[in-house]
Amino acid sequence: MSRRKLAAGNWKMNGTGAALAELETLIAGHADPDVEILICPPATLLYRAAQLAANAPLQIGAQDCHPEDAGAHTGDISAAMLADAGATHVILGHSERRENHDESSELTRAKAKTAISTGLTAIICLGESLTQREAANTLDIIAGQLSISVPDASTAENTVIAYEPIWAIGTGLTPSVAQIDEVHDFIRTRLVARFGPQIGNGIRLLYGGSVKPGNAAEIFATDNVDGALVGGASLKAADFSPIIAALEASA
Ligand code: 13P
C-alpha cells in the first residue's frame, strides 16, 4: 500500500514571530504533492503560521491539547481551539510531555480521541528509554504504549504514529537502520492485527530522534518509515529543506 510521505517539524518551545520567516522559505522551496509538510510551532504562533500557510502546501499543527472539550483548566488549550487557530494536526504523548508532565498512555488516548473527534490528525508518539533498550525491553514498551495510547477511532486519515526513542531525542544519537526497521515493522504488524489490513497498513509511521540532513536518506530508505518527526533540525529552513528533499527523493 502506498502511503503519502510526511515531513513534520516539532518546534517545541522555540520561536517567536521572527521565526515565521522560516515558513516562508519552506513554502517557496517545496511543491512535491507526494510529500506532506507539517510544522508544529508553539501555540502562540499557530494562528499566524496558519494564516501564512493558507493556500500553500504546508500544514500547521500543535504540540498538545487537553482531553476535554472546554472547561475550568487554566493554561490549557482544547482541540477545538487549535482547529479554530488553523491547526490540522496535533502531536500527542511526546516523551517530553510524558516525562515533564507525567502524562500516561491513558491520557494520550483520551487526548487523541478528542483531537480526532474535533477533526484533527493525531500524531501519537511512542518510544523507549535507553535503560529499557539496554534491558531488551524495547518491543514490550512499544507494544504497551501503542495498545493504550491509540484509540479505537484511529484510521489512516486521522492518526499518525511517531516512533521516537527517548535516547535519540536531541542527543545526536540515532538507532541503526536495522533497529528502526525492527520497531517500525513491529508497530505495523500490531496495527494490522488490531485494525485490519486497510487501516493497519494505511496509518503512517514516522521516525523521530536526531534526524538531520546527513542521516535522513538512509532512514527514509527503510520500508515502514513514511517520514520523520524532526525537532532541532526543523527550526531552520536551511536544515529542514534537505530533509524534506531526501523524503521527496524517496517518494
Ligand atoms: P530532535 O530532532 O531534536 O532529536 O527531536 C526529535 C523530537 O523530539 C521530535 O518530536
PDB file of C-alpha atoms and ligand atoms in Angstrom:
ATOM      1  CA  MET A   1       0.000   0.000   0.000  1.00  0.00           C
ATOM      2  CA  SER A   2       1.365   3.414  -0.858  1.00  0.00           C
ATOM      3  CA  ARG A   3       1.246   5.920   1.951  1.00  0.00           C
ATOM      4  CA  ARG A   4       1.778   9.650   1.472  1.00  0.00           C
ATOM      5  CA  LYS A   5       5.108  10.750   2.941  1.00  0.00           C
ATOM      6  CA  LEU A   6       5.083  13.228   5.818  1.00  0.00           C
ATOM      7  CA  ALA A   7       7.883  15.556   6.902  1.00  0.00           C
ATOM      8  CA  ALA A   8       6.853  17.005  10.261  1.00  0.00           C
ATOM      9  CA  GLY A   9       8.738  19.604  12.274  1.00  0.00           C
ATOM     10  CA  ASN A  10       8.242  19.954  16.030  1.00  0.00           C
ATOM     11  CA  TRP A  11       9.490  23.356  17.119  1.00  0.00           C
ATOM     12  CA  LYS A  12       8.896  22.539  20.821  1.00  0.00           C
ATOM     13  CA  MET A  13       9.283  25.693  22.982  1.00  0.00           C
ATOM     14  CA  ASN A  14      11.212  27.582  20.322  1.00  0.00           C
ATOM     15  CA  GLY A  15      10.292  30.532  18.145  1.00  0.00           C
ATOM     16  CA  THR A  16       8.658  33.937  18.297  1.00  0.00           C
ATOM     17  CA  GLY A  17       7.245  35.942  15.397  1.00  0.00           C
ATOM     18  CA  ALA A  18      10.612  36.293  13.687  1.00  0.00           C
ATOM     19  CA  ALA A  19      10.729  32.517  13.151  1.00  0.00           C
ATOM     20  CA  LEU A  20       7.783  32.712  10.732  1.00  0.00           C
ATOM     21  CA  ALA A  21      10.259  33.770   8.038  1.00  0.00           C
ATOM     22  CA  GLU A  22      11.461  30.129   8.059  1.00  0.00           C
ATOM     23  CA  LEU A  23       7.975  29.047   6.944  1.00  0.00           C
ATOM     24  CA  GLU A  24       8.088  31.425   4.001  1.00  0.00           C
ATOM     25  CA  THR A  25      11.385  29.895   2.889  1.00  0.00           C
ATOM     26  CA  LEU A  26       9.956  26.370   3.203  1.00  0.00           C
ATOM     27  CA  ILE A  27       6.834  27.303   1.234  1.00  0.00           C
ATOM     28  CA  ALA A  28       8.935  28.824  -1.533  1.00  0.00           C
ATOM     29  CA  GLY A  29      11.164  25.755  -1.779  1.00  0.00           C
ATOM     30  CA  HIS A  30       8.820  22.743  -1.897  1.00  0.00           C
ATOM     31  CA  ALA A  31       5.866  21.751  -4.027  1.00  0.00           C
ATOM     32  CA  ASP A  32       6.001  17.941  -4.351  1.00  0.00           C
ATOM     33  CA  PRO A  33       2.412  16.667  -3.907  1.00  0.00           C
ATOM     34  CA  ASP A  34       3.744  13.238  -2.803  1.00  0.00           C
ATOM     35  CA  VAL A  35       5.241  14.729   0.370  1.00  0.00           C
ATOM     36  CA  GLU A  36       3.139  16.429   3.002  1.00  0.00           C
ATOM     37  CA  ILE A  37       4.963  19.092   5.031  1.00  0.00           C
ATOM     38  CA  LEU A  38       3.853  19.983   8.540  1.00  0.00           C
ATOM     39  CA  ILE A  39       5.265  22.454  11.044  1.00  0.00           C
ATOM     40  CA  CYS A  40       4.159  22.361  14.686  1.00  0.00           C
ATOM     41  CA  PRO A  41       5.158  25.730  16.161  1.00  0.00           C
ATOM     42  CA  PRO A  42       4.442  26.805  19.741  1.00  0.00           C
ATOM     43  CA  ALA A  43       0.757  27.578  20.370  1.00  0.00           C
ATOM     44  CA  THR A  44       1.412  31.326  20.366  1.00  0.00           C
ATOM     45  CA  LEU A  45       2.393  31.169  16.679  1.00  0.00           C
ATOM     46  CA  LEU A  46      -0.341  28.814  15.444  1.00  0.00           C
ATOM     47  CA  TYR A  47      -2.720  31.430  14.134  1.00  0.00           C
ATOM     48  CA  ARG A  48      -0.097  33.495  12.363  1.00  0.00           C
ATOM     49  CA  ALA A  49       1.604  30.398  10.953  1.00  0.00           C
ATOM     50  CA  ALA A  50      -1.709  29.054   9.651  1.00  0.00           C
ATOM     51  CA  GLN A  51      -2.536  32.399   8.012  1.00  0.00           C
ATOM     52  CA  LEU A  52       0.857  32.438   6.357  1.00  0.00           C
ATOM     53  CA  ALA A  53       0.494  28.865   5.130  1.00  0.00           C
ATOM     54  CA  ALA A  54      -3.104  29.248   3.888  1.00  0.00           C
ATOM     55  CA  ASN A  55      -3.273  28.042   0.254  1.00  0.00           C
ATOM     56  CA  ALA A  56       0.344  26.819   0.474  1.00  0.00           C
ATOM     57  CA  PRO A  57       1.379  23.129   0.528  1.00  0.00           C
ATOM     58  CA  LEU A  58       2.360  23.430   4.194  1.00  0.00           C
ATOM     59  CA  GLN A  59       0.184  22.412   7.122  1.00  0.00           C
ATOM     60  CA  ILE A  60       0.331  23.696  10.665  1.00  0.00           C
ATOM     61  CA  GLY A  61      -0.009  21.518  13.768  1.00  0.00           C
ATOM     62  CA  ALA A  62       0.004  21.882  17.536  1.00  0.00           C
ATOM     63  CA  GLN A  63       2.125  20.125  20.164  1.00  0.00           C
ATOM     64  CA  ASP A  64      -0.532  19.111  22.705  1.00  0.00           C
ATOM     65  CA  CYS A  65      -4.206  19.514  23.610  1.00  0.00           C
ATOM     66  CA  HIS A  66      -6.470  18.956  26.608  1.00  0.00           C
ATOM     67  CA  PRO A  67      -8.653  15.805  26.597  1.00  0.00           C
ATOM     68  CA  GLU A  68     -11.829  17.757  27.396  1.00  0.00           C
ATOM     69  CA  ASP A  69     -13.738  19.999  25.007  1.00  0.00           C
ATOM     70  CA  ALA A  70     -13.840  23.030  27.323  1.00  0.00           C
ATOM     71  CA  GLY A  71     -13.919  23.940  30.984  1.00  0.00           C
ATOM     72  CA  ALA A  72     -12.039  25.255  34.010  1.00  0.00           C
ATOM     73  CA  HIS A  73      -8.479  24.239  33.039  1.00  0.00           C
ATOM     74  CA  THR A  74      -6.269  27.274  33.460  1.00  0.00           C
ATOM     75  CA  GLY A  75      -3.477  27.438  30.919  1.00  0.00           C
ATOM     76  CA  ASP A  76      -4.702  24.520  28.818  1.00  0.00           C
ATOM     77  CA  ILE A  77      -5.811  24.586  25.188  1.00  0.00           C
ATOM     78  CA  SER A  78      -8.618  22.479  23.705  1.00  0.00           C
ATOM     79  CA  ALA A  79      -8.529  20.648  20.391  1.00  0.00           C
ATOM     80  CA  ALA A  80     -11.338  22.888  19.111  1.00  0.00           C
ATOM     81  CA  MET A  81      -9.242  25.984  19.918  1.00  0.00           C
ATOM     82  CA  LEU A  82      -6.304  24.538  17.979  1.00  0.00           C
ATOM     83  CA  ALA A  83      -8.511  23.805  14.981  1.00  0.00           C
ATOM     84  CA  ASP A  84     -10.007  27.302  15.241  1.00  0.00           C
ATOM     85  CA  ALA A  85      -6.491  28.775  15.132  1.00  0.00           C
ATOM     86  CA  GLY A  86      -5.798  26.851  11.913  1.00  0.00           C
ATOM     87  CA  ALA A  87      -4.093  23.660  13.124  1.00  0.00           C
ATOM     88  CA  THR A  88      -4.803  20.450  11.213  1.00  0.00           C
ATOM     89  CA  HIS A  89      -2.646  18.103  13.329  1.00  0.00           C
ATOM     90  CA  VAL A  90      -1.636  17.739  16.964  1.00  0.00           C
ATOM     91  CA  ILE A  91       1.337  15.894  18.468  1.00  0.00           C
ATOM     92  CA  LEU A  92       0.266  13.802  21.479  1.00  0.00           C
ATOM     93  CA  GLY A  93       2.136  11.712  24.032  1.00  0.00           C
ATOM     94  CA  HIS A  94       5.541  13.178  23.175  1.00  0.00           C
ATOM     95  CA  SER A  95       8.148  11.782  25.564  1.00  0.00           C
ATOM     96  CA  GLU A  96       8.859  15.299  26.841  1.00  0.00           C
ATOM     97  CA  ARG A  97       5.218  15.557  27.942  1.00  0.00           C
ATOM     98  CA  ARG A  98       5.250  12.016  29.300  1.00  0.00           C
ATOM     99  CA  GLU A  99       8.370  12.868  31.346  1.00  0.00           C
ATOM    100  CA  ASN A 100       7.962  16.559  32.230  1.00  0.00           C
ATOM    101  CA  HIS A 101       4.208  16.454  32.854  1.00  0.00           C
ATOM    102  CA  ASP A 102       3.796  12.857  33.944  1.00  0.00           C
ATOM    103  CA  GLU A 103       1.490  12.087  31.035  1.00  0.00           C
ATOM    104  CA  SER A 104       0.380   8.481  30.681  1.00  0.00           C
ATOM    105  CA  SER A 105      -0.662   6.447  27.667  1.00  0.00           C
ATOM    106  CA  GLU A 106      -4.251   6.551  29.025  1.00  0.00           C
ATOM    107  CA  LEU A 107      -4.202  10.356  28.966  1.00  0.00           C
ATOM    108  CA  THR A 108      -2.638  10.296  25.499  1.00  0.00           C
ATOM    109  CA  ARG A 109      -5.507   8.117  24.253  1.00  0.00           C
ATOM    110  CA  ALA A 110      -8.107  10.452  25.802  1.00  0.00           C
ATOM    111  CA  LYS A 111      -6.453  13.428  24.094  1.00  0.00           C
ATOM    112  CA  ALA A 112      -6.259  11.538  20.794  1.00  0.00           C
ATOM    113  CA  LYS A 113      -9.985  10.659  20.961  1.00  0.00           C
ATOM    114  CA  THR A 114     -10.879  14.322  21.450  1.00  0.00           C
ATOM    115  CA  ALA A 115      -8.451  15.502  18.770  1.00  0.00           C
ATOM    116  CA  ILE A 116      -9.864  13.017  16.250  1.00  0.00           C
ATOM    117  CA  SER A 117     -13.486  13.831  17.023  1.00  0.00           C
ATOM    118  CA  THR A 118     -12.591  17.509  16.521  1.00  0.00           C
ATOM    119  CA  GLY A 119     -11.244  16.737  13.044  1.00  0.00           C
ATOM    120  CA  LEU A 120      -7.537  16.973  13.837  1.00  0.00           C
ATOM    121  CA  THR A 121      -4.990  14.335  12.849  1.00  0.00           C
ATOM    122  CA  ALA A 122      -3.364  12.906  15.979  1.00  0.00           C
ATOM    123  CA  ILE A 123       0.385  12.266  15.804  1.00  0.00           C
ATOM    124  CA  ILE A 124       0.854   9.786  18.637  1.00  0.00           C
ATOM    125  CA  CYS A 125       4.415   9.374  19.936  1.00  0.00           C
ATOM    126  CA  LEU A 126       5.960   6.178  21.336  1.00  0.00           C
ATOM    127  CA  GLY A 127       9.489   5.398  22.420  1.00  0.00           C
ATOM    128  CA  GLU A 128      11.709   3.558  24.861  1.00  0.00           C
ATOM    129  CA  SER A 129      14.365   4.934  27.225  1.00  0.00           C
ATOM    130  CA  LEU A 130      17.990   3.862  26.994  1.00  0.00           C
ATOM    131  CA  THR A 131      17.609   1.691  30.110  1.00  0.00           C
ATOM    132  CA  GLN A 132      14.622  -0.054  28.563  1.00  0.00           C
ATOM    133  CA  ARG A 133      16.518  -0.660  25.313  1.00  0.00           C
ATOM    134  CA  GLU A 134      19.571  -1.973  27.135  1.00  0.00           C
ATOM    135  CA  ALA A 135      17.341  -4.358  29.085  1.00  0.00           C
ATOM    136  CA  ALA A 136      15.980  -5.632  25.736  1.00  0.00           C
ATOM    137  CA  ASN A 137      12.502  -4.332  26.640  1.00  0.00           C
ATOM    138  CA  THR A 138      12.006  -2.062  23.628  1.00  0.00           C
ATOM    139  CA  LEU A 139       9.297  -4.066  21.858  1.00  0.00           C
ATOM    140  CA  ASP A 140       7.359  -4.697  25.092  1.00  0.00           C
ATOM    141  CA  ILE A 141       7.402  -0.976  25.905  1.00  0.00           C
ATOM    142  CA  ILE A 142       6.307  -0.066  22.378  1.00  0.00           C
ATOM    143  CA  ALA A 143       3.539  -2.702  22.437  1.00  0.00           C
ATOM    144  CA  GLY A 144       2.160  -1.326  25.715  1.00  0.00           C
ATOM    145  CA  GLN A 145       2.311   2.326  24.667  1.00  0.00           C
ATOM    146  CA  LEU A 146       0.795   1.514  21.275  1.00  0.00           C
ATOM    147  CA  SER A 147      -2.147  -0.512  22.536  1.00  0.00           C
ATOM    148  CA  ILE A 148      -3.108   2.022  25.200  1.00  0.00           C
ATOM    149  CA  SER A 149      -2.294   5.360  23.503  1.00  0.00           C
ATOM    150  CA  VAL A 150      -4.008   4.677  20.165  1.00  0.00           C
ATOM    151  CA  PRO A 151      -7.818   4.982  20.364  1.00  0.00           C
ATOM    152  CA  ASP A 152     -10.278   2.653  18.630  1.00  0.00           C
ATOM    153  CA  ALA A 153     -11.381   5.593  16.460  1.00  0.00           C
ATOM    154  CA  SER A 154      -7.996   5.713  14.711  1.00  0.00           C
ATOM    155  CA  THR A 155      -7.905   5.447  10.922  1.00  0.00           C
ATOM    156  CA  ALA A 156      -5.286   6.001   8.232  1.00  0.00           C
ATOM    157  CA  GLU A 157      -6.602   9.543   7.783  1.00  0.00           C
ATOM    158  CA  ASN A 158      -6.814  10.714  11.381  1.00  0.00           C
ATOM    159  CA  THR A 159      -3.793   9.051  13.008  1.00  0.00           C
ATOM    160  CA  VAL A 160      -0.040   9.036  12.507  1.00  0.00           C
ATOM    161  CA  ILE A 161       2.358   7.141  14.803  1.00  0.00           C
ATOM    162  CA  ALA A 162       5.816   8.528  15.570  1.00  0.00           C
ATOM    163  CA  TYR A 163       8.499   6.214  16.925  1.00  0.00           C
ATOM    164  CA  GLU A 164      10.859   8.393  18.932  1.00  0.00           C
ATOM    165  CA  PRO A 165      13.418   6.550  21.063  1.00  0.00           C
ATOM    166  CA  ILE A 166      13.933   8.862  24.053  1.00  0.00           C
ATOM    167  CA  TRP A 167      17.697   8.376  23.992  1.00  0.00           C
ATOM    168  CA  ALA A 168      17.863   9.630  20.391  1.00  0.00           C
ATOM    169  CA  ILE A 169      15.978  12.892  21.002  1.00  0.00           C
ATOM    170  CA  GLY A 170      18.263  15.906  20.905  1.00  0.00           C
ATOM    171  CA  THR A 171      21.337  13.765  21.520  1.00  0.00           C
ATOM    172  CA  GLY A 172      22.742  13.302  18.023  1.00  0.00           C
ATOM    173  CA  LEU A 173      22.452   9.535  18.584  1.00  0.00           C
ATOM    174  CA  THR A 174      20.249   7.500  16.267  1.00  0.00           C
ATOM    175  CA  PRO A 175      19.314   3.835  16.249  1.00  0.00           C
ATOM    176  CA  SER A 176      20.785   1.761  13.453  1.00  0.00           C
ATOM    177  CA  VAL A 177      18.630   1.359  10.372  1.00  0.00           C
ATOM    178  CA  ALA A 178      18.087  -2.266  11.446  1.00  0.00           C
ATOM    179  CA  GLN A 179      16.811  -1.116  14.855  1.00  0.00           C
ATOM    180  CA  ILE A 180      14.419   1.416  13.276  1.00  0.00           C
ATOM    181  CA  ASP A 181      13.288  -1.244  10.817  1.00  0.00           C
ATOM    182  CA  GLU A 182      12.602  -3.739  13.623  1.00  0.00           C
ATOM    183  CA  VAL A 183      10.433  -1.332  15.636  1.00  0.00           C
ATOM    184  CA  HIS A 184       8.539   0.045  12.630  1.00  0.00           C
ATOM    185  CA  ASP A 185       7.800  -3.473  11.333  1.00  0.00           C
ATOM    186  CA  PHE A 186       6.615  -4.423  14.804  1.00  0.00           C
ATOM    187  CA  ILE A 187       4.289  -1.396  15.017  1.00  0.00           C
ATOM    188  CA  ARG A 188       2.948  -2.162  11.523  1.00  0.00           C
ATOM    189  CA  THR A 189       2.222  -5.796  12.446  1.00  0.00           C
ATOM    190  CA  ARG A 190       0.441  -4.742  15.632  1.00  0.00           C
ATOM    191  CA  LEU A 191      -1.664  -2.145  13.813  1.00  0.00           C
ATOM    192  CA  VAL A 192      -2.718  -4.670  11.171  1.00  0.00           C
ATOM    193  CA  ALA A 193      -3.602  -7.216  13.882  1.00  0.00           C
ATOM    194  CA  ARG A 194      -5.745  -4.657  15.721  1.00  0.00           C
ATOM    195  CA  PHE A 195      -7.323  -2.617  12.926  1.00  0.00           C
ATOM    196  CA  GLY A 196      -7.166  -4.982   9.931  1.00  0.00           C
ATOM    197  CA  PRO A 197      -5.101  -4.527   6.759  1.00  0.00           C
ATOM    198  CA  GLN A 198      -6.920  -1.487   5.360  1.00  0.00           C
ATOM    199  CA  ILE A 199      -6.392   0.779   8.370  1.00  0.00           C
ATOM    200  CA  GLY A 200      -3.351  -1.026   9.773  1.00  0.00           C
ATOM    201  CA  ASN A 201      -1.387  -0.678   6.547  1.00  0.00           C
ATOM    202  CA  GLY A 202      -2.670   2.843   5.964  1.00  0.00           C
ATOM    203  CA  ILE A 203      -1.582   4.528   9.198  1.00  0.00           C
ATOM    204  CA  ARG A 204       1.689   6.341   8.584  1.00  0.00           C
ATOM    205  CA  LEU A 205       4.737   5.675  10.765  1.00  0.00           C
ATOM    206  CA  LEU A 206       7.275   8.439  11.338  1.00  0.00           C
ATOM    207  CA  TYR A 207      10.720   8.096  12.821  1.00  0.00           C
ATOM    208  CA  GLY A 208      11.916  10.853  15.186  1.00  0.00           C
ATOM    209  CA  GLY A 209      15.131  11.460  17.120  1.00  0.00           C
ATOM    210  CA  SER A 210      18.175  13.344  15.780  1.00  0.00           C
ATOM    211  CA  VAL A 211      17.057  13.255  12.146  1.00  0.00           C
ATOM    212  CA  LYS A 212      19.466  15.519  10.258  1.00  0.00           C
ATOM    213  CA  PRO A 213      20.220  16.300   6.606  1.00  0.00           C
ATOM    214  CA  GLY A 214      23.136  13.838   6.820  1.00  0.00           C
ATOM    215  CA  ASN A 215      21.190  10.759   8.002  1.00  0.00           C
ATOM    216  CA  ALA A 216      17.719  11.387   6.515  1.00  0.00           C
ATOM    217  CA  ALA A 217      18.203   9.482   3.239  1.00  0.00           C
ATOM    218  CA  GLU A 218      19.230   6.213   4.879  1.00  0.00           C
ATOM    219  CA  ILE A 219      16.407   6.433   7.427  1.00  0.00           C
ATOM    220  CA  PHE A 220      13.852   7.125   4.655  1.00  0.00           C
ATOM    221  CA  ALA A 221      15.074   4.092   2.697  1.00  0.00           C
ATOM    222  CA  THR A 222      13.605   1.876   5.452  1.00  0.00           C
ATOM    223  CA  ASP A 223      10.406   0.034   4.430  1.00  0.00           C
ATOM    224  CA  ASN A 224       7.921   1.129   7.074  1.00  0.00           C
ATOM    225  CA  VAL A 225       9.299   4.636   7.562  1.00  0.00           C
ATOM    226  CA  ASP A 226       6.810   7.045   5.995  1.00  0.00           C
ATOM    227  CA  GLY A 227       8.570  10.214   7.069  1.00  0.00           C
ATOM    228  CA  ALA A 228      10.053  11.927  10.091  1.00  0.00           C
ATOM    229  CA  LEU A 229       9.162  13.971  13.137  1.00  0.00           C
ATOM    230  CA  VAL A 230      12.064  16.390  13.402  1.00  0.00           C
ATOM    231  CA  GLY A 231      12.939  18.623  16.364  1.00  0.00           C
ATOM    232  CA  GLY A 232      16.127  20.707  16.264  1.00  0.00           C
ATOM    233  CA  ALA A 233      16.701  20.374  12.521  1.00  0.00           C
ATOM    234  CA  SER A 234      13.205  21.714  11.749  1.00  0.00           C
ATOM    235  CA  LEU A 235      13.844  25.133  13.277  1.00  0.00           C
ATOM    236  CA  LYS A 236      15.751  26.470  10.282  1.00  0.00           C
ATOM    237  CA  ALA A 237      14.558  26.023   6.706  1.00  0.00           C
ATOM    238  CA  ALA A 238      18.197  25.553   5.697  1.00  0.00           C
ATOM    239  CA  ASP A 239      18.296  22.329   7.785  1.00  0.00           C
ATOM    240  CA  PHE A 240      14.731  21.122   7.259  1.00  0.00           C
ATOM    241  CA  SER A 241      14.700  21.643   3.473  1.00  0.00           C
ATOM    242  CA  PRO A 242      17.345  18.996   2.725  1.00  0.00           C
ATOM    243  CA  ILE A 243      15.443  16.555   4.982  1.00  0.00           C
ATOM    244  CA  ILE A 244      12.252  17.233   3.003  1.00  0.00           C
ATOM    245  CA  ALA A 245      14.248  16.840  -0.214  1.00  0.00           C
ATOM    246  CA  ALA A 246      15.526  13.434   0.971  1.00  0.00           C
ATOM    247  CA  LEU A 247      11.915  12.370   1.602  1.00  0.00           C
ATOM    248  CA  GLU A 248      10.855  13.684  -1.822  1.00  0.00           C
ATOM    249  CA  ALA A 249      13.673  11.645  -3.388  1.00  0.00           C
ATOM    250  CA  SER A 250      12.439   8.504  -1.592  1.00  0.00           C
ATOM    251  CA  ALA A 251       8.761   9.025  -2.552  1.00  0.00           C
TER     252      ALA A 251
HETATM  253  P1  13P B   1      15.355  16.094  17.696  1.00  0.00           P
HETATM  254  O1  13P B   1      15.149  16.006  16.201  1.00  0.00           O
HETATM  255  O2  13P B   1      15.821  17.459  18.130  1.00  0.00           O
HETATM  256  O3  13P B   1      16.188  14.975  18.208  1.00  0.00           O
HETATM  257  O4  13P B   1      13.896  15.949  18.362  1.00  0.00           O
HETATM  258  C1  13P B   1      13.083  14.899  17.975  1.00  0.00           C
HETATM  259  C2  13P B   1      11.738  15.112  18.554  1.00  0.00           C
HETATM  260  O5  13P B   1      11.540  15.033  19.751  1.00  0.00           O
HETATM  261  C3  13P B   1      10.643  15.454  17.619  1.00  0.00           C
HETATM  262  O6  13P B   1       9.407  15.387  18.251  1.00  0.00           O
END
